[in-house]
CSV table of C-alpha atoms and ligand atoms in Angstrom, one decimal:
chain,number,residue,atom,x,y,z
A,1,UNK,CA,32.2,-16.3,11.7
A,2,UNK,CA,30.3,-12.9,12.6
A,3,UNK,CA,26.3,-13.4,13.5
A,4,UNK,CA,23.6,-11.3,12.6
A,5,UNK,CA,21.0,-9.8,15.3
A,6,UNK,CA,18.7,-12.8,16.1
A,7,UNK,CA,16.1,-10.8,14.9
A,8,UNK,CA,17.4,-10.3,11.9
A,9,UNK,CA,19.0,-13.8,11.5
A,10,UNK,CA,15.2,-14.8,11.8
A,11,UNK,CA,13.6,-12.5,9.1
A,12,UNK,CA,12.0,-14.4,6.1
A,13,UNK,CA,14.2,-14.1,3.0
A,14,UNK,CA,13.3,-11.7,0.6
A,15,UNK,CA,11.4,-13.8,-2.6
A,16,UNK,CA,11.7,-11.9,-5.8
A,17,UNK,CA,8.6,-11.6,-7.5
A,18,UNK,CA,7.9,-13.0,-10.4
A,19,UNK,CA,9.3,-11.2,-13.8
A,20,UNK,CA,7.0,-11.0,-16.4
A,21,UNK,CA,9.9,-11.2,-19.5
A,22,UNK,CA,11.3,-14.5,-17.5
A,23,UNK,CA,7.7,-15.8,-17.6
A,24,UNK,CA,6.6,-15.3,-20.8
A,25,UNK,CA,9.9,-17.0,-21.7
A,26,UNK,CA,9.9,-20.1,-19.9
A,27,UNK,CA,6.4,-21.1,-21.1
A,28,UNK,CA,6.9,-20.0,-24.4
A,29,UNK,CA,4.3,-17.1,-24.6
A,30,UNK,CA,4.8,-13.6,-26.0
A,31,UNK,CA,3.6,-12.0,-22.5
A,32,UNK,CA,2.8,-12.6,-19.3
A,33,UNK,CA,0.2,-10.0,-17.1
A,34,UNK,CA,2.0,-8.7,-13.9
A,35,UNK,CA,-1.2,-8.3,-11.9
A,36,UNK,CA,0.8,-9.1,-8.4
A,37,UNK,CA,2.2,-5.8,-6.8
A,38,UNK,CA,-0.7,-2.9,-7.4
A,39,UNK,CA,1.2,-0.8,-9.9
A,40,UNK,CA,-0.7,1.1,-12.0
A,41,UNK,CA,-0.4,0.2,-15.9
A,42,UNK,CA,-0.3,3.5,-17.4
A,43,UNK,CA,3.1,4.4,-18.6
A,44,UNK,CA,5.4,7.5,-16.9
A,45,UNK,CA,3.2,10.7,-17.2
A,46,UNK,CA,5.0,12.8,-19.9
A,47,UNK,CA,6.0,15.7,-17.7
A,48,UNK,CA,7.8,13.0,-15.1
A,49,UNK,CA,9.4,12.1,-18.3
A,50,UNK,CA,10.5,15.2,-19.2
A,51,UNK,CA,11.4,16.1,-15.5
A,52,UNK,CA,13.8,13.1,-15.6
A,53,UNK,CA,15.2,13.8,-18.5
A,54,UNK,CA,16.2,17.4,-17.7
A,55,UNK,CA,17.4,16.5,-13.9
A,56,UNK,CA,19.3,13.6,-15.4
A,57,UNK,CA,22.1,16.4,-16.3
A,58,UNK,CA,22.4,17.0,-12.2
A,59,UNK,CA,23.1,13.8,-11.2
A,60,UNK,CA,26.8,14.4,-10.9
A,61,UNK,CA,25.5,16.3,-7.6
A,62,UNK,CA,23.9,15.0,-4.3
A,63,UNK,CA,20.0,15.2,-4.1
A,64,UNK,CA,18.7,18.2,-2.2
A,65,UNK,CA,18.5,16.3,1.5
A,66,UNK,CA,16.0,18.1,2.6
A,67,UNK,CA,13.8,17.8,-0.5
A,68,UNK,CA,12.5,21.3,0.2
A,69,UNK,CA,10.9,22.0,-3.6
A,70,UNK,CA,8.8,18.6,-3.2
A,71,UNK,CA,7.6,19.6,0.5
A,72,UNK,CA,6.7,22.6,-0.3
A,73,UNK,CA,4.5,21.1,-3.1
A,74,UNK,CA,3.1,19.0,-0.9
A,75,UNK,CA,2.5,21.5,1.7
A,76,UNK,CA,0.8,23.3,-0.7
A,77,UNK,CA,-1.3,20.4,-2.2
A,78,UNK,CA,-2.6,19.1,1.5
A,79,UNK,CA,-3.3,22.8,3.1
A,80,UNK,CA,-0.4,21.9,6.0
A,81,UNK,CA,2.8,23.4,7.2
A,82,UNK,CA,6.2,22.4,5.7
A,83,UNK,CA,7.5,21.5,8.4
A,84,UNK,CA,4.4,18.6,9.2
A,85,UNK,CA,5.5,17.2,6.1
A,86,UNK,CA,8.2,14.3,6.3
A,87,UNK,CA,9.6,13.0,2.7
A,88,UNK,CA,11.3,9.4,2.2
A,89,UNK,CA,12.2,6.4,-0.3
A,90,UNK,CA,9.3,4.7,-1.0
A,91,UNK,CA,6.2,5.1,2.0
A,92,UNK,CA,7.7,1.7,3.4
A,93,UNK,CA,11.1,3.8,4.3
A,94,UNK,CA,8.4,6.2,6.4
A,95,UNK,CA,7.0,3.9,7.8
A,96,UNK,CA,10.5,1.6,9.1
A,97,UNK,CA,11.7,5.7,10.0
A,98,UNK,CA,8.4,5.8,12.4
A,99,UNK,CA,9.8,2.3,13.9
A,100,UNK,CA,12.9,3.3,14.6
A,101,UNK,CA,11.5,7.0,15.9
A,102,UNK,CA,9.5,5.9,18.0
A,103,UNK,CA,9.8,2.1,19.0
A,104,UNK,CA,12.7,0.9,21.6
A,105,UNK,CA,13.0,-2.8,22.7
A,106,UNK,CA,10.3,-4.0,24.4
A,107,UNK,CA,8.0,-1.3,23.0
A,108,UNK,CA,5.4,-2.8,20.6
A,109,UNK,CA,3.6,-1.9,17.3
A,110,UNK,CA,-0.5,-2.6,16.7
A,111,UNK,CA,-1.8,-3.2,13.6
A,112,UNK,CA,-4.8,-5.6,11.9
A,113,UNK,CA,-3.7,-8.6,10.7
A,114,UNK,CA,-3.5,-10.0,7.2
A,115,UNK,CA,-2.4,-6.1,6.5
A,116,UNK,CA,0.2,-4.8,4.7
A,117,UNK,CA,3.6,-7.1,4.6
A,118,UNK,CA,5.9,-4.7,6.0
A,119,UNK,CA,4.4,-3.7,9.3
A,120,UNK,CA,5.6,-7.3,11.2
A,121,UNK,CA,9.2,-6.9,9.3
A,122,UNK,CA,9.5,-3.5,10.5
A,123,UNK,CA,8.6,-4.1,13.9
A,124,UNK,CA,11.3,-7.0,13.9
A,125,UNK,CA,14.5,-4.8,12.9
A,126,UNK,CA,13.4,-2.4,15.5
A,127,UNK,CA,13.2,-4.8,18.0
A,128,UNK,CA,9.3,-4.3,18.9
A,129,UNK,CA,6.9,-6.6,19.6
A,130,UNK,CA,3.7,-6.7,17.2
A,131,UNK,CA,0.2,-6.8,18.9
A,132,UNK,CA,-1.9,-8.2,15.9
A,133,UNK,CA,-5.9,-8.1,15.9
A,134,UNK,CA,-7.5,-10.7,13.1
A,135,UNK,CA,-10.0,-9.0,10.4
A,136,UNK,CA,-12.9,-9.7,10.9
A,137,UNK,CA,-16.0,-10.8,8.2
A,138,UNK,CA,-16.9,-7.4,6.6
A,139,UNK,CA,-20.2,-8.8,5.8
A,140,UNK,CA,-22.2,-11.7,7.2
A,141,UNK,CA,-20.9,-15.2,5.7
A,142,UNK,CA,-17.3,-13.4,4.2
A,143,UNK,CA,-14.0,-14.2,5.1
A,144,UNK,CA,-12.2,-12.2,7.6
A,145,UNK,CA,-11.1,-9.2,5.9
A,146,UNK,CA,-12.2,-5.8,7.4
A,147,UNK,CA,-10.6,-3.6,10.3
A,148,UNK,CA,-11.8,-4.7,13.8
A,149,UNK,CA,-11.1,-0.8,15.0
A,150,UNK,CA,-12.9,-2.0,18.8
A,151,UNK,CA,-10.3,-5.1,18.9
A,152,UNK,CA,-7.6,-2.6,18.0
A,153,UNK,CA,-8.5,0.1,20.6
A,154,UNK,CA,-8.5,-2.7,23.1
A,155,UNK,CA,-5.3,-4.1,22.3
A,156,UNK,CA,-3.4,-0.8,23.0
A,157,UNK,CA,-1.5,-0.8,26.1
A,158,UNK,CA,0.8,1.3,27.6
A,159,UNK,CA,3.7,-0.4,25.6
A,160,UNK,CA,2.2,0.9,22.2
A,161,UNK,CA,3.8,3.6,20.5
A,162,UNK,CA,2.5,3.1,16.9
A,163,UNK,CA,-0.6,1.7,15.5
A,164,UNK,CA,-0.7,1.3,12.0
A,165,UNK,CA,-4.4,1.7,10.4
A,166,UNK,CA,-3.9,0.6,6.2
A,167,UNK,CA,-7.1,2.1,5.0
A,168,UNK,CA,-8.4,0.8,2.5
A,169,UNK,CA,-6.1,-2.4,3.7
A,170,UNK,CA,-3.8,-4.1,1.5
A,171,UNK,CA,-4.4,-6.6,0.6
A,172,UNK,CA,-8.3,-7.2,1.1
A,173,UNK,CA,-9.2,-4.1,-0.6
A,174,UNK,CA,-11.8,-3.3,2.4
A,175,UNK,CA,-12.0,0.1,4.2
A,176,UNK,CA,-12.8,1.5,7.1
A,177,UNK,CA,-15.5,4.5,6.9
A,178,UNK,CA,-15.5,7.9,9.1
A,179,UNK,CA,-18.0,7.5,11.7
A,180,UNK,CA,-15.7,4.3,13.1
A,181,UNK,CA,-12.5,5.4,12.3
A,182,UNK,CA,-13.2,8.6,14.7
A,183,UNK,CA,-14.5,6.5,17.7
A,184,UNK,CA,-10.9,4.9,17.3
A,185,UNK,CA,-9.1,7.8,17.4
A,186,UNK,CA,-11.1,9.3,19.9
A,187,UNK,CA,-10.1,6.1,22.1
A,188,UNK,CA,-6.1,5.7,21.4
A,189,UNK,CA,-4.0,7.5,24.1
A,190,UNK,CA,-2.6,10.5,23.7
A,191,UNK,CA,1.0,9.0,24.0
A,192,UNK,CA,0.2,6.3,20.7
A,193,UNK,CA,0.9,7.5,17.2
A,194,UNK,CA,-1.7,6.1,15.0
A,195,UNK,CA,-0.2,6.2,11.6
A,196,UNK,CA,-3.0,5.8,8.9
A,197,UNK,CA,-1.5,4.4,6.0
A,198,UNK,CA,-3.2,5.8,2.8
A,199,UNK,CA,-1.5,4.0,-0.4
A,200,UNK,CA,-4.5,3.8,-1.9
A,201,UNK,CA,-6.6,6.8,-1.3
A,202,UNK,CA,-6.7,8.3,-5.0
A,203,UNK,CA,-8.7,5.4,-5.8
A,204,UNK,CA,-11.5,5.5,-3.0
A,205,UNK,CA,-14.5,6.7,-4.5
A,206,UNK,CA,-17.2,6.1,-1.3
A,207,UNK,CA,-17.5,9.3,0.1
A,208,UNK,CA,-17.7,7.6,3.6
A,209,UNK,CA,-14.4,6.5,3.6
A,210,UNK,CA,-12.4,9.4,5.5
A,211,UNK,CA,-9.8,11.8,4.1
A,212,UNK,CA,-7.0,10.9,6.8
A,213,UNK,CA,-5.4,14.0,6.2
A,214,UNK,CA,-9.0,15.8,7.7
A,215,UNK,CA,-9.6,13.1,10.5
A,216,UNK,CA,-5.8,14.0,11.4
A,217,UNK,CA,-6.5,18.1,12.4
A,218,UNK,CA,-6.6,18.7,15.6
A,219,UNK,CA,-4.9,14.9,16.7
A,220,UNK,CA,-1.6,15.1,17.7
A,221,UNK,CA,-1.1,11.8,17.7
A,222,UNK,CA,-1.8,10.9,14.2
A,223,UNK,CA,-0.4,10.8,11.0
A,224,UNK,CA,-1.1,10.0,6.9
A,225,UNK,CA,0.8,8.1,4.6
A,226,UNK,CA,1.0,8.2,1.2
A,227,UNK,CA,3.3,7.2,-1.8
A,228,UNK,CA,4.1,8.1,-5.2
A,229,UNK,CA,4.6,4.5,-6.0
A,230,UNK,CA,0.8,3.9,-7.1
A,231,UNK,CA,-1.7,6.0,-8.5
A,232,UNK,CA,0.7,8.5,-9.3
A,233,UNK,CA,2.5,5.8,-11.1
A,234,UNK,CA,6.5,6.4,-9.7
A,235,UNK,CA,7.1,3.2,-8.0
A,236,UNK,CA,10.4,2.6,-9.5
A,237,UNK,CA,11.5,6.0,-8.2
A,238,UNK,CA,10.5,5.3,-4.6
A,239,UNK,CA,8.8,8.5,-3.0
A,240,UNK,CA,6.3,8.3,-0.5
A,241,UNK,CA,5.5,11.1,2.5
A,242,UNK,CA,4.0,12.0,5.8
A,243,UNK,CA,1.8,14.2,7.3
A,244,UNK,CA,1.7,14.7,10.5
A,245,UNK,CA,-0.9,17.6,12.7
A,246,UNK,CA,1.9,17.6,15.2
A,247,UNK,CA,5.4,19.1,12.9
A,248,UNK,CA,7.4,16.8,16.2
A,249,UNK,CA,6.0,13.7,14.6
A,250,UNK,CA,7.5,14.9,10.8
A,251,UNK,CA,10.5,16.0,12.8
A,252,UNK,CA,11.4,12.8,14.4
A,253,UNK,CA,10.7,10.7,10.8
A,254,UNK,CA,13.2,13.2,9.4
A,255,UNK,CA,16.0,12.5,12.0
A,256,UNK,CA,15.9,9.0,11.2
A,257,UNK,CA,16.2,9.9,7.3
A,258,UNK,CA,19.1,7.7,5.4
A,259,UNK,CA,20.9,10.9,4.0
A,260,UNK,CA,20.3,11.7,0.4
A,261,UNK,CA,18.1,8.2,-0.2
A,262,UNK,CA,15.1,9.9,-2.3
A,263,UNK,CA,16.7,10.8,-5.2
A,264,UNK,CA,17.3,13.7,-7.6
A,265,UNK,CA,15.1,12.1,-10.1
A,266,UNK,CA,12.6,10.6,-8.0
A,267,UNK,CA,12.1,14.6,-6.2
A,268,UNK,CA,11.8,16.1,-9.7
A,269,UNK,CA,9.3,13.3,-10.8
A,270,UNK,CA,7.1,13.8,-7.7
A,271,UNK,CA,7.2,17.5,-8.2
A,272,UNK,CA,6.3,16.9,-11.7
A,273,UNK,CA,3.7,14.3,-10.8
A,274,UNK,CA,2.3,16.7,-8.4
A,275,UNK,CA,1.5,19.5,-11.2
A,276,UNK,CA,-0.6,16.7,-13.4
A,277,UNK,CA,-3.2,16.0,-11.1
A,278,UNK,CA,-6.0,16.3,-13.4
A,279,UNK,CA,-4.0,13.6,-15.8
A,280,UNK,CA,-3.8,11.6,-12.2
A,281,UNK,CA,-7.1,11.5,-11.6
A,282,UNK,CA,-8.8,10.6,-14.8
A,283,UNK,CA,-6.1,7.4,-14.7
A,284,UNK,CA,-7.8,6.8,-11.6
A,285,UNK,CA,-11.2,7.7,-12.7
A,286,UNK,CA,-10.4,4.6,-15.9
A,287,UNK,CA,-9.0,2.2,-12.6
A,288,UNK,CA,-11.6,2.8,-10.4
A,289,UNK,CA,-14.4,1.8,-13.9
A,290,UNK,CA,-12.3,-1.2,-14.5
A,291,UNK,CA,-12.4,-2.5,-10.8
A,292,UNK,CA,-16.4,-2.3,-10.7
A,293,UNK,CA,-16.2,-4.3,-14.3
A,294,UNK,CA,-13.6,-7.0,-12.8
A,295,UNK,CA,-15.5,-7.1,-9.3
A,296,UNK,CA,-18.9,-7.7,-11.8
A,297,UNK,CA,-17.0,-10.6,-13.4
A,298,UNK,CA,-15.7,-12.3,-11.0
A,299,UNK,CA,-18.7,-12.2,-8.7
A,300,UNK,CA,-20.6,-13.4,-11.7
A,301,UNK,CA,-18.2,-16.9,-11.4
A,302,UNK,CA,-19.6,-17.5,-8.3
A,303,UNK,CA,-16.3,-15.5,-6.2
A,304,UNK,CA,-17.1,-13.4,-3.1
A,305,UNK,CA,-15.3,-10.5,-3.6
A,306,UNK,CA,-15.9,-7.9,-1.2
A,307,UNK,CA,-16.0,-4.3,-2.7
A,308,UNK,CA,-12.5,-2.5,-2.8
A,309,UNK,CA,-11.8,1.0,-2.4
A,310,UNK,CA,-8.3,-0.1,-3.5
A,311,UNK,CA,-6.8,-0.6,-7.5
A,312,UNK,CA,-6.7,-4.6,-6.3
A,313,UNK,CA,-9.6,-7.4,-5.9
A,314,UNK,CA,-9.0,-10.0,-2.9
A,315,UNK,CA,-10.4,-13.3,-3.6
A,316,UNK,CA,-10.7,-15.1,-0.5
A,317,UNK,CA,-9.9,-18.6,-1.9
A,318,UNK,CA,-8.8,-20.3,1.4
A,319,UNK,CA,-6.9,-23.4,1.2
A,320,UNK,CA,-6.7,-23.3,-2.7
A,321,UNK,CA,-4.8,-19.7,-2.9
A,322,UNK,CA,-1.2,-21.6,-3.8
A,323,UNK,CA,-2.6,-23.7,-6.4
A,324,UNK,CA,-4.9,-21.5,-8.2
A,325,UNK,CA,-2.0,-18.8,-8.2
A,326,UNK,CA,0.5,-21.5,-9.4
A,327,UNK,CA,-2.1,-22.5,-12.4
A,328,UNK,CA,-2.7,-18.6,-13.4
A,329,UNK,CA,0.7,-18.2,-13.4
A,330,UNK,CA,1.3,-21.7,-15.7
A,331,UNK,CA,-1.1,-19.7,-18.1
A,332,UNK,CA,1.3,-16.2,-17.8
A,333,UNK,CA,-0.7,-14.2,-15.5
A,334,UNK,CA,1.1,-13.3,-12.0
A,335,UNK,CA,-0.9,-13.0,-8.9
A,336,UNK,CA,-0.3,-12.4,-5.4
A,337,UNK,CA,-1.2,-15.0,-3.5
A,338,UNK,CA,-1.1,-15.3,0.3
A,339,UNK,CA,-1.1,-18.9,1.2
A,340,UNK,CA,-4.5,-20.5,3.3
A,341,UNK,CA,-6.3,-17.3,2.8
A,342,UNK,CA,-6.3,-15.7,-0.5
A,343,UNK,CA,-5.0,-14.3,-4.2
A,344,UNK,CA,-4.4,-10.0,-4.6
A,345,UNK,CA,-5.2,-9.1,-8.2
A,346,UNK,CA,-3.8,-5.8,-9.3
A,347,UNK,CA,-6.7,-4.1,-11.4
A,348,UNK,CA,-4.9,-3.9,-14.9
A,349,UNK,CA,-5.6,-2.8,-18.2
A,350,UNK,CA,-8.9,-4.1,-19.6
A,351,UNK,CA,-7.1,-6.4,-21.8
A,352,UNK,CA,-5.0,-7.7,-19.4
A,353,UNK,CA,-8.1,-8.3,-16.9
A,354,UNK,CA,-9.5,-10.4,-19.4
A,355,UNK,CA,-6.3,-12.4,-19.9
A,356,UNK,CA,-6.8,-13.0,-16.4
A,357,UNK,CA,-10.6,-13.8,-16.7
A,358,UNK,CA,-9.9,-16.2,-19.2
A,359,UNK,CA,-7.0,-18.0,-17.6
A,360,UNK,CA,-9.4,-17.7,-14.1
A,361,UNK,CA,-12.3,-19.8,-16.0
A,362,UNK,CA,-9.9,-22.5,-17.2
A,363,UNK,CA,-8.7,-22.8,-13.4
A,364,UNK,CA,-11.3,-23.0,-11.9
A,365,UNK,CA,-13.2,-25.8,-14.4
A,366,UNK,CA,-10.5,-27.4,-14.5
A,367,UNK,CA,-10.3,-28.0,-10.8
A,368,UNK,CA,-11.4,-31.3,-9.2
A,369,UNK,CA,-15.2,-31.9,-8.0
A,370,UNK,CA,-16.2,-30.4,-5.2
A,371,UNK,CA,-13.7,-28.0,-4.9
A,372,UNK,CA,-15.6,-25.1,-6.4
A,373,UNK,CA,-17.8,-22.6,-4.3
A,374,UNK,CA,-15.8,-20.5,-1.5
B,401,PLP,C1,2.6,0.2,-1.9
B,401,PLP,C2,2.3,0.5,-0.4
B,401,PLP,C3,2.7,1.4,0.1
B,401,PLP,C4,4.0,2.1,-0.7
B,401,PLP,O1,5.2,1.5,-0.8
B,401,PLP,P1,6.1,3.0,-1.2
B,401,PLP,O2,6.8,2.0,-2.8
B,401,PLP,O3,7.5,2.1,-0.4
B,401,PLP,O4,5.8,4.0,-1.4
B,401,PLP,C5,2.4,1.2,1.7
B,401,PLP,N1,1.8,1.2,2.5
B,401,PLP,C6,1.0,0.2,2.0
B,401,PLP,C7,-0.2,-0.5,2.0
B,401,PLP,C8,1.0,-0.2,0.4
B,401,PLP,O5,0.2,-1.4,-0.5
């Protein structure tokens, strides 16, 4: 019998997210609402659909392995050289490439916890150790939901090759501010690469939350990760990218690229999306307005919801989390529970969010006495 590497055998089995159509059929309703994966609710941009239709005729050919047109468009958009850009099959794959490029067995990857679920998994595949630094309450009496950058800096040692700072943080939505992040970057040793995972950057409204692309200037051990999956509406096409101050970092990521893994359709769609930035901005503004409404509605219900800078909100429900998520699902609303900690709810359309709030009201009022409050 063949055996997978112990690190791989020990990985949790993939659990597919609930599909809204299946759920709707199962519980006999017309439509289920999916607020579980932080996609935007808008359909693909018109220019994206057009680009996909046009490019479909070329799919008998391999994609451009260097993603030349997209790389040039990104370089221009961010005011960097093409050599500072590495495009990948989703930002998740770029994360994996970073671990492959920088982590020999026995080295480590540091990050806050709870944060993006992929970080520990990709470390495990790379054979790297993890240094997980607990989140701390962002305001007095709050649940732990915010990066502790001094503790993260203190956790870094001679084995730490990579540090992920997810800003805003998935799943809590909180963001670190400029002064504390600059102080942190000043402290990190030059031989450790700091990756600012800014998958939700486009939803940031607080001017004090720094733009990683500005922060990385003059700091060769800092890189920024962005994605077309969230604000730009291309989750199904898989395009993410890294911007690095030091071209050697982008080069290392490119060297670990799975050949042709960013498809022709994905590249064309991403270029078209970048050219539609005004429309994307308008959509993000709508998401941000709805985020404010949803947050206010949840707080009106006595829930301790932190300010989110992303396109989701975090309900720190603690031990009640799994039960509440299951009860919501029975009412045709799919959210993302983190057992024992909290529920992440994507900001949907106002109609979807009203369905969620209605379901939540039913769930919270039907909870056993004494279970209310957080
Ligand atoms: C969604 C997400 C990504 C990007 O995922 P891809 O779809 O692979 O581009 C990266 N980081 C975080 C924190 C995310 O939430």
